[in-house]
Each structure stands twice: as structure tokens, then as C-alpha cells.
């Protein structure tokens, strides 16, 4: 039972592990690109649950699909077949590249699956090679393997000893990747746009070069599309900007429109899992898959891929006026960087003015709004940011 004299924030201090700092607001409902706190104050949401709520909040078709599925069959385990899971796999394969899917519940789990695939593939096809090369500054999740794969030691160092077999190189530096490759290397794992560190897109030609290097050296290319996937960048998947295909691709975040679901897709070359190799109790249950199918249906039907590209250009083109040192991004995955260390204060002032933005550090602000955002809402956000930035 709650203690009436305590606020939600005070109770959170008492009952929740303090794994991260929260902003001083308690949200109780949302609609479209707006969310509302417990006193009814409205906020325009340019963060969308960190690139999750592709269709905004409380989208009627996602809500209806979830309600319908909840009243039909929520969960069975993967001991049996369920239609929504097979249908979702078919849709994702059709949209991306010839492959098969494994479903889980988060981005970290999707990347764990990719790492296990790479290690097994290395045993089968590369003399037991197991090392994965990833990028400095990358983010792949918080499990022990994925936090080690990620290139931000501040997240992994406190938890040593860390799993062996991860090597980090500078992003967008093909020569560094080539130099780090050895007979131990089994795969390269990259985000097409590095998200968590503040939106750093792959330079033109980089991923094409990496793909070719992987082909020449007989390595797997794993693309972590947890943040870039599902139309966020103005294409269904980030790799589609680069004219290449990955061997393995991971998804999560936007896939369920807010309902937890992750996926790992592997092409026939990399599809090495056999019965007993991997699993997840909840992964791809009918409820999550019904939500994801509704999200994909609406994104396609409502032309949200082109819309994300268009709104992304609009946002990108207007952000320079905020006095930012640099504006970076692709589609509705944008960031800007202040010269002075004021991003956190900017985030707080925006919140007080009814706008949600995400300061990834003291200098950079990330904007990953719902794909349904309108030009009018972008104008409203820019007005608020313009006033706050003065
Ligand atoms: C590129 C990328 N990979 C993996 C993850 C981890 O996803 P999750 O938090 O769902 O485990 C994230 C989360 O921010 C991400 O941005």
C-alpha cells in the first residue's frame, strides 16, 4: 500500500533500486505526441520513451490490437506454435532481407542472441574464432556480454571480470577495423547510427567498406538496429541507406510500439541455432507480436517512413537556429551539441516549459520523437527550444 504523505518520487527512492536518475515528473497518460503528468500538465514528447513509441502514446490501433489479443491468448511459451509470432517473423523478413527470426524481449537480449550466433558460427566456420569487433562509444545493452560489446567502459568496468572476446575500434574508421582484425575475429557489430552516445551516423562509404571487409575476411556483419530500425531513420532499416545487407540484424525499441519485444534476424549463412541452443520464455509471445504487427501495419499504411524522412529534414534544418555547435542525424533521429556544458540544464528548462528532450551528456541533446509528429508540433517544439536556448 502506498504511503499517502509521500510523493511518487519519494516512494521511488524508497522502493526502487537507483539505477538511473529520473527527471522530476510523473507521467500518468499520453495521447499522440503528448504526455500528461499527475496534475494534468501536458508535455510535447520528443523522446518517445527513447525511440520506442513510434506511433506516439495510446495509439488506438495498437491499444485495440493489444486488448483483442489479451482477451484471446496472451502467452503460451515457445513450446508451441502461435500465429502472431510466425506472422511477425514473415513480415520482418519480407521487409528486411532473406533470414529467419528469433524473438526476445529487449535490445540487449536481441544482441545476446547475435553474439551467441557469432560464437557458434565461429566454431563451425572459422576455426573457433570468437572475437567481435565493435565501436568505441557504441551501446548494445546492459547484460554482461552486451555491456562489454558496447564501447563505453563507464558502463562495463564496475562489473568485471567481463566476458572475453570484445575489441573496440574507432567508429567510421575502416583502417582501424582492418588493423584490429585477426584470426580470432569472428564478427563485426555496429550501429548504423550510434544512438546512445548522441546520434553519430555512419559516414558515407563506411558500412559498404565494412561489408566488403567482412566478405573478404569471412566475418559476420551484425547490425544493431535496435534504435535505427523500423522507419526511425526514414527507411525501414538503417542499412537500407547504404546499399548493403547485414548477416545478422537486431531489433527492439520501436518494434512493439511500447510493448517489450526484441528480435534477432540471421541470414542463411549465419542461421546456426539448432533446437536447444537458445530460448526465451516470453520472447515473441502473442501479445507482444500482436502489438508489433499493428505497429508495422500502421507505419506502412500511413506512409510513416516517408513522413519520418520529411519531418527529420524539417527538424534537422531548423535546429541550427538554436545556436548549436553541431546538428547530426538521419530521419527522426537527431541531436545537437552545445559548445558550453548546458545540455542537462536545457533539458530541465524544456521540461518546465512542457517539452521533453533528452540530454545524453552535458553537451548533446537527442531528439527521437514519435514518427507521427507533425510539422506543427515540430514548430511548437522549436519555439520552446528557441526560448529556452536564449
Ligand atoms: C543501439 C542499441 N542497442 C541496444 C540497446 C539496448 O536495448 P534494451 O534497453 O532494450 O536492452 C539500446 C538501448 O538504448 C540501443 O540504443
Coordinates of C-alpha atoms and ligand atoms in Angstrom, one line a residue:
X1 CA 0.0 0.0 0.0
X2 CA 1.3 3.5 -0.7
X3 CA 2.2 6.0 2.0
X4 CA -0.2 8.9 1.3
X5 CA 2.1 11.6 2.6
X6 CA 4.9 10.6 0.3
X7 CA 5.1 11.7 -3.4
X8 CA 5.7 9.1 -6.1
X9 CA 9.3 10.4 -6.3
X10 CA 9.9 9.8 -2.6
X11 CA 8.4 6.4 -2.8
X12 CA 10.5 5.6 -5.8
X13 CA 13.6 6.5 -3.7
X14 CA 12.4 4.1 -1.0
X15 CA 11.3 1.1 -3.1
X16 CA 13.2 1.3 -6.5
X17 CA 16.8 0.5 -7.0
X18 CA 18.6 3.7 -8.0
X19 CA 19.9 2.5 -11.4
X20 CA 19.5 5.9 -13.1
X21 CA 18.5 9.4 -12.4
X22 CA 14.9 10.4 -13.2
X23 CA 13.6 13.8 -14.2
X24 CA 11.2 15.3 -11.6
X25 CA 7.9 14.4 -13.4
X26 CA 5.4 11.6 -13.0
X27 CA 3.5 10.7 -16.2
X28 CA 0.1 9.2 -16.0
X29 CA -1.2 9.1 -19.5
X30 CA -0.5 10.0 -23.1
X31 CA -2.1 10.7 -26.5
X32 CA -0.3 11.0 -29.8
X33 CA 2.9 13.1 -29.2
X34 CA 1.6 14.5 -25.9
X35 CA 2.0 13.1 -22.4
X36 CA 0.4 14.3 -19.2
X37 CA 1.6 14.4 -15.6
X38 CA -0.4 13.7 -12.5
X39 CA -1.7 17.3 -12.2
X40 CA -2.8 17.3 -15.9
X41 CA 0.0 19.3 -17.3
X42 CA 0.8 18.5 -20.9
X43 CA 4.2 17.9 -22.5
X44 CA 5.2 17.5 -26.1
X45 CA 7.3 14.4 -26.2
X46 CA 10.4 14.4 -28.5
X47 CA 11.9 11.4 -26.7
X48 CA 9.1 8.8 -27.2
X49 CA 10.3 6.5 -24.5
X50 CA 13.8 6.6 -26.0
X51 CA 12.9 6.0 -29.6
X52 CA 10.2 3.4 -28.7
X53 CA 6.7 4.9 -29.2
X54 CA 6.8 5.0 -33.0
X55 CA 3.1 5.8 -33.1
X56 CA 3.1 8.0 -30.1
X57 CA 1.1 7.3 -27.0
X58 CA -2.1 5.3 -26.7
X59 CA -2.4 4.8 -30.5
X60 CA -5.9 3.4 -31.0
X61 CA -4.9 0.6 -33.3
X62 CA -2.1 -0.6 -31.0
X63 CA -4.4 -0.4 -28.0
X64 CA -7.1 -2.3 -29.8
X65 CA -4.7 -5.0 -31.1
X66 CA -3.3 -5.5 -27.5
X67 CA -6.8 -5.5 -26.0
X68 CA -8.0 -8.0 -28.6
X69 CA -5.0 -10.3 -28.2
X70 CA -5.2 -10.0 -24.4
X71 CA -8.7 -11.2 -24.5
X72 CA -7.8 -14.1 -26.8
X73 CA -4.3 -15.5 -25.8
X74 CA -1.6 -13.6 -24.1
X75 CA 1.1 -16.3 -23.7
X76 CA 1.8 -19.9 -24.4
X77 CA 5.6 -20.2 -24.2
X78 CA 7.7 -21.3 -27.2
X79 CA 7.0 -24.9 -26.6
X80 CA 4.1 -24.4 -29.1
X81 CA 3.4 -22.5 -32.3
X82 CA 1.4 -19.3 -32.3
X83 CA 0.2 -17.5 -35.3
X84 CA 1.1 -13.9 -34.4
X85 CA 4.7 -14.9 -33.9
X86 CA 5.1 -16.6 -37.3
X87 CA 3.2 -13.8 -39.0
X88 CA 5.5 -11.2 -37.4
X89 CA 8.6 -13.1 -38.4
X90 CA 7.3 -13.3 -42.0
X91 CA 6.6 -9.6 -42.1
X92 CA 10.1 -8.6 -40.7
X93 CA 11.9 -11.0 -43.2
X94 CA 9.8 -9.6 -46.1
X95 CA 10.7 -6.0 -45.1
X96 CA 14.4 -6.6 -44.5
X97 CA 16.5 -9.4 -46.0
X98 CA 16.2 -13.2 -46.5
X99 CA 16.6 -14.5 -43.0
X100 CA 14.8 -16.2 -40.1
X101 CA 13.9 -14.5 -36.8
X102 CA 14.4 -15.2 -33.1
X103 CA 12.2 -13.2 -30.7
X104 CA 13.0 -12.0 -27.3
X105 CA 12.0 -9.0 -25.1
X106 CA 14.6 -6.3 -25.4
X107 CA 17.5 -4.9 -27.4
X108 CA 20.1 -6.4 -25.0
X109 CA 18.6 -9.9 -25.5
X110 CA 18.5 -9.5 -29.2
X111 CA 22.2 -8.6 -29.2
X112 CA 23.0 -11.5 -26.8
X113 CA 21.4 -13.8 -29.4
X114 CA 23.5 -12.2 -32.1
X115 CA 26.7 -12.7 -30.0
X116 CA 25.9 -16.3 -29.4
X117 CA 25.2 -16.8 -33.1
X118 CA 28.6 -15.3 -33.9
X119 CA 30.4 -17.5 -31.4
X120 CA 28.7 -20.7 -32.6
X121 CA 29.3 -19.7 -36.3
X122 CA 33.0 -19.1 -35.4
X123 CA 33.3 -22.7 -34.1
X124 CA 31.6 -24.1 -37.2
X125 CA 33.1 -21.9 -39.9
X126 CA 36.2 -20.1 -38.6
X127 CA 38.3 -22.4 -36.6
X128 CA 36.8 -21.4 -33.3
X129 CA 37.3 -17.7 -33.7
X130 CA 35.2 -15.8 -31.1
X131 CA 36.3 -12.1 -31.0
X132 CA 33.8 -9.5 -32.0
X133 CA 34.9 -6.0 -33.1
X134 CA 32.6 -3.2 -32.2
X135 CA 32.8 0.6 -32.0
X136 CA 34.2 2.9 -29.3
X137 CA 31.2 4.8 -27.9
X138 CA 28.7 2.2 -29.1
X139 CA 25.8 0.9 -27.0
X140 CA 24.4 -2.6 -27.2
X141 CA 22.6 -3.2 -23.9
X142 CA 23.3 -3.8 -20.2
X143 CA 23.7 -7.6 -19.9
X144 CA 27.3 -8.6 -19.2
X145 CA 28.1 -9.6 -22.8
X146 CA 26.3 -6.6 -24.4
X147 CA 27.7 -4.1 -22.0
X148 CA 31.2 -5.4 -22.8
X149 CA 30.4 -5.3 -26.5
X150 CA 29.4 -1.7 -26.1
X151 CA 32.2 0.7 -26.3
X152 CA 31.6 2.8 -23.2
X153 CA 33.8 1.4 -20.4
X154 CA 32.0 3.5 -17.7
X155 CA 29.0 1.1 -18.1
X156 CA 31.1 -2.1 -18.0
X157 CA 34.1 -1.5 -15.8
X158 CA 32.3 -1.7 -12.4
X159 CA 31.2 -5.2 -13.3
X160 CA 34.4 -7.1 -14.0
X161 CA 35.6 -9.6 -14.7
X162 CA 34.0 -9.0 -18.1
X163 CA 33.5 -11.7 -20.8
X164 CA 36.4 -12.2 -23.1
X165 CA 36.3 -11.6 -26.8
X166 CA 35.3 -8.0 -27.5
X167 CA 37.6 -5.5 -29.2
X168 CA 36.8 -1.8 -29.8
X169 CA 37.8 0.4 -32.6
X170 CA 37.0 4.0 -33.7
X171 CA 33.7 4.3 -35.5
X172 CA 33.8 5.4 -39.1
X173 CA 37.5 4.3 -39.4
X174 CA 37.7 1.3 -41.7
X175 CA 41.5 1.2 -41.4
X176 CA 41.2 0.8 -37.7
X177 CA 38.8 -2.1 -38.2
X178 CA 41.1 -3.8 -40.6
X179 CA 44.0 -3.4 -38.3
X180 CA 42.1 -4.9 -35.4
X181 CA 41.0 -8.0 -37.4
X182 CA 42.9 -11.2 -36.7
X183 CA 42.4 -15.0 -36.9
X184 CA 40.5 -14.6 -33.7
X185 CA 37.9 -12.3 -35.2
X186 CA 34.5 -13.7 -35.9
X187 CA 32.2 -10.7 -36.5
X188 CA 31.9 -7.0 -36.6
X189 CA 29.0 -5.5 -34.7
X190 CA 27.9 -1.9 -35.4
X191 CA 25.0 0.5 -35.1
X192 CA 24.2 2.2 -38.4
X193 CA 23.8 5.4 -36.4
X194 CA 25.2 5.4 -32.9
X195 CA 22.3 6.4 -30.8
X196 CA 23.0 6.5 -27.1
X197 CA 26.2 8.4 -27.4
X198 CA 24.4 11.3 -29.2
X199 CA 23.5 10.3 -32.7
X200 CA 26.6 9.7 -34.8
X201 CA 25.7 8.4 -38.3
X202 CA 28.0 6.1 -40.2
X203 CA 29.9 8.1 -42.8
X204 CA 29.1 7.6 -46.5
X205 CA 31.0 4.5 -47.6
X206 CA 31.9 3.2 -44.2
X207 CA 29.3 0.4 -43.9
X208 CA 29.9 -0.5 -47.5
X209 CA 33.6 -0.8 -46.7
X210 CA 32.9 -2.9 -43.6
X211 CA 30.5 -5.2 -45.6
X212 CA 33.2 -5.8 -48.2
X213 CA 35.9 -6.4 -45.5
X214 CA 33.6 -8.9 -43.8
X215 CA 33.1 -10.7 -47.1
X216 CA 36.8 -10.7 -47.9
X217 CA 37.8 -11.9 -44.5
X218 CA 34.9 -14.4 -43.9
X219 CA 33.4 -12.5 -41.0
X220 CA 29.8 -11.9 -40.0
X221 CA 28.4 -8.4 -40.1
X222 CA 26.0 -7.8 -37.2
X223 CA 24.0 -4.6 -37.4
X224 CA 22.4 -3.4 -34.2
X225 CA 19.2 -1.7 -35.5
X226 CA 17.6 -1.6 -32.1
X227 CA 17.4 2.2 -32.3
X228 CA 17.7 2.8 -36.1
X229 CA 15.2 0.1 -37.2
X230 CA 11.5 0.3 -38.0
X231 CA 11.5 3.6 -40.0
X232 CA 13.2 5.8 -37.4
X233 CA 15.8 7.0 -40.0
X234 CA 13.4 7.4 -42.8
X235 CA 13.9 3.9 -44.2
X236 CA 12.6 0.7 -42.7
X237 CA 16.1 -0.1 -41.6
X238 CA 19.3 1.9 -41.3
X239 CA 21.3 -0.5 -43.6
X240 CA 19.0 0.5 -46.4
X241 CA 20.7 3.9 -46.6
X242 CA 23.9 2.1 -47.5
X243 CA 23.0 -0.4 -50.2
X244 CA 24.3 -3.3 -48.1
X245 CA 22.7 -6.3 -46.2
X246 CA 23.8 -7.5 -42.8
X247 CA 24.3 -11.2 -41.9
X248 CA 22.6 -10.6 -38.6
X249 CA 20.3 -7.7 -37.5
X250 CA 18.9 -6.9 -34.1
X251 CA 15.7 -5.0 -33.4
X252 CA 13.7 -3.9 -30.3
X253 CA 12.7 -0.4 -29.1
X254 CA 10.1 0.7 -31.7
X255 CA 9.0 -2.8 -32.7
X256 CA 6.2 -3.2 -30.2
X257 CA 5.2 0.5 -30.1
X258 CA 6.0 0.4 -26.4
X259 CA 5.2 -3.3 -25.7
X260 CA 8.5 -5.0 -24.9
X261 CA 9.7 -7.2 -27.8
X262 CA 13.1 -7.7 -29.4
X263 CA 14.2 -9.7 -32.5
X264 CA 17.3 -11.1 -34.0
X265 CA 17.3 -11.9 -37.7
X266 CA 20.0 -14.1 -39.3
X267 CA 20.5 -14.8 -43.0
X268 CA 21.0 -18.5 -44.1
X269 CA 24.8 -18.1 -43.7
X270 CA 24.6 -17.1 -40.1
X271 CA 21.5 -19.1 -39.1
X272 CA 23.3 -21.6 -37.0
X273 CA 21.0 -22.0 -34.0
X274 CA 19.6 -25.5 -33.5
X275 CA 17.0 -26.7 -31.1
X276 CA 18.2 -26.3 -27.6
X277 CA 20.8 -23.6 -28.4
X278 CA 18.8 -20.6 -27.3
X279 CA 15.4 -19.5 -25.9
X280 CA 13.3 -17.1 -24.1
X281 CA 10.1 -17.8 -22.0
X282 CA 8.3 -14.6 -23.0
X283 CA 10.1 -14.0 -26.3
X284 CA 7.6 -13.3 -29.2
X285 CA 4.5 -14.1 -27.2
X286 CA 1.2 -13.5 -28.9
X287 CA 0.6 -10.2 -27.0
X288 CA 3.8 -8.6 -28.0
X289 CA 3.6 -9.9 -31.6
X290 CA 0.1 -8.6 -32.0
X291 CA 1.3 -5.2 -30.9
X292 CA 4.2 -5.3 -33.3
X293 CA 2.0 -6.4 -36.2
X294 CA -0.3 -3.4 -35.5
X295 CA 2.7 -1.1 -35.5
X296 CA 4.1 -2.4 -38.8
X297 CA 0.6 -2.2 -40.4
X298 CA 0.1 1.5 -39.4
X299 CA 3.7 2.5 -40.3
X300 CA 3.2 1.1 -43.8
X301 CA -0.4 2.2 -44.3
X302 CA 0.1 5.7 -43.1
X303 CA 3.3 6.3 -45.1
X304 CA 5.3 7.0 -41.9
X305 CA 8.6 6.1 -43.5
X306 CA 8.5 9.0 -46.0
X307 CA 6.9 11.1 -43.2
X308 CA 9.8 10.4 -40.9
X309 CA 12.3 11.3 -43.6
X310 CA 10.4 14.6 -44.3
X311 CA 9.9 15.5 -40.6
X312 CA 13.5 14.6 -39.9
X313 CA 14.7 17.0 -42.6
X314 CA 12.5 19.7 -41.3
X315 CA 13.8 19.2 -37.7
X316 CA 17.4 18.9 -38.8
X317 CA 17.2 22.1 -40.9
X318 CA 15.7 24.1 -38.1
X319 CA 18.0 23.0 -35.2
X320 CA 21.0 25.1 -36.3
X321 CA 19.0 28.2 -35.3
X322 CA 19.3 27.2 -31.7
X323 CA 22.9 28.2 -31.6
X324 CA 24.1 24.6 -31.6
X325 CA 27.7 23.9 -32.5
X326 CA 26.7 20.9 -34.5
X327 CA 23.5 19.2 -35.7
X328 CA 23.6 15.5 -36.5
X329 CA 21.1 12.8 -37.6
X330 CA 19.1 10.9 -40.0
X331 CA 15.3 11.0 -40.2
X332 CA 13.7 11.3 -36.8
X333 CA 16.9 10.5 -35.0
X334 CA 18.5 13.9 -34.5
X335 CA 20.9 15.5 -32.0
X336 CA 22.5 18.9 -31.5
X337 CA 25.6 19.8 -29.5
X338 CA 26.2 22.9 -27.5
X339 CA 29.6 24.4 -27.2
X340 CA 29.0 25.1 -23.4
X341 CA 28.1 22.3 -21.0
X342 CA 24.5 23.2 -20.7
X343 CA 22.5 20.3 -22.2
X344 CA 21.2 19.0 -18.9
X345 CA 20.1 22.4 -17.8
X346 CA 18.5 22.9 -21.3
X347 CA 16.6 19.6 -20.8
X348 CA 15.3 20.7 -17.4
X349 CA 14.2 24.1 -18.7
X350 CA 12.4 22.4 -21.7
X351 CA 10.6 20.1 -19.3
X352 CA 9.5 23.1 -17.2
X353 CA 8.2 24.6 -20.5
X354 CA 6.2 21.5 -21.5
X355 CA 8.7 19.9 -23.8
X356 CA 10.5 16.6 -23.4
X357 CA 14.0 16.3 -24.9
X358 CA 16.9 14.0 -23.9
X359 CA 20.3 15.3 -22.8
X360 CA 22.7 12.4 -23.4
X361 CA 25.5 14.2 -21.7
X362 CA 26.4 17.8 -20.7
X363 CA 26.8 18.9 -24.3
X364 CA 24.4 16.9 -26.6
X365 CA 20.6 16.8 -26.8
X366 CA 18.9 13.8 -28.6
X367 CA 15.5 14.1 -30.3
X368 CA 13.8 10.8 -31.2
X369 CA 10.1 11.8 -31.4
X370 CA 7.2 9.6 -32.5
X371 CA 7.1 9.0 -36.2
X372 CA 3.6 10.6 -36.3
X373 CA 4.9 14.0 -35.3
X374 CA 3.5 16.8 -37.4
X375 CA 5.2 19.9 -38.9
X376 CA 3.0 22.0 -36.4
X377 CA 4.3 20.0 -33.5
X378 CA 7.9 20.5 -34.6
X379 CA 7.3 24.2 -34.9
X380 CA 5.9 24.2 -31.4
X381 CA 8.9 22.3 -30.1
X382 CA 11.3 24.7 -31.9
X383 CA 9.6 27.7 -30.4
X384 CA 10.1 26.3 -26.9
X385 CA 13.7 25.3 -27.5
X386 CA 14.4 28.7 -29.1
X387 CA 13.2 30.5 -26.0
X388 CA 15.0 28.1 -23.6
X389 CA 18.2 28.3 -25.5
X390 CA 18.4 32.1 -25.3
Ligands
LIG1 C1 21.6 0.5 -30.3 C2 21.0 -0.1 -29.1 N1 21.2 -1.4 -28.9 C3 20.8 -2.0 -27.8 C4 20.1 -1.3 -26.8 C5 19.6 -2.0 -25.6 O1 18.2 -2.1 -25.7 P1 17.4 -2.5 -24.3 O2 17.5 -1.4 -23.4 O3 16.0 -2.8 -24.9 O4 18.0 -3.8 -23.8 C6 19.9 0.1 -27.0 C7 19.1 0.9 -26.0 O5 19.3 2.1 -25.9 C8 20.3 0.7 -28.2 O6 20.2 2.0 -28.4

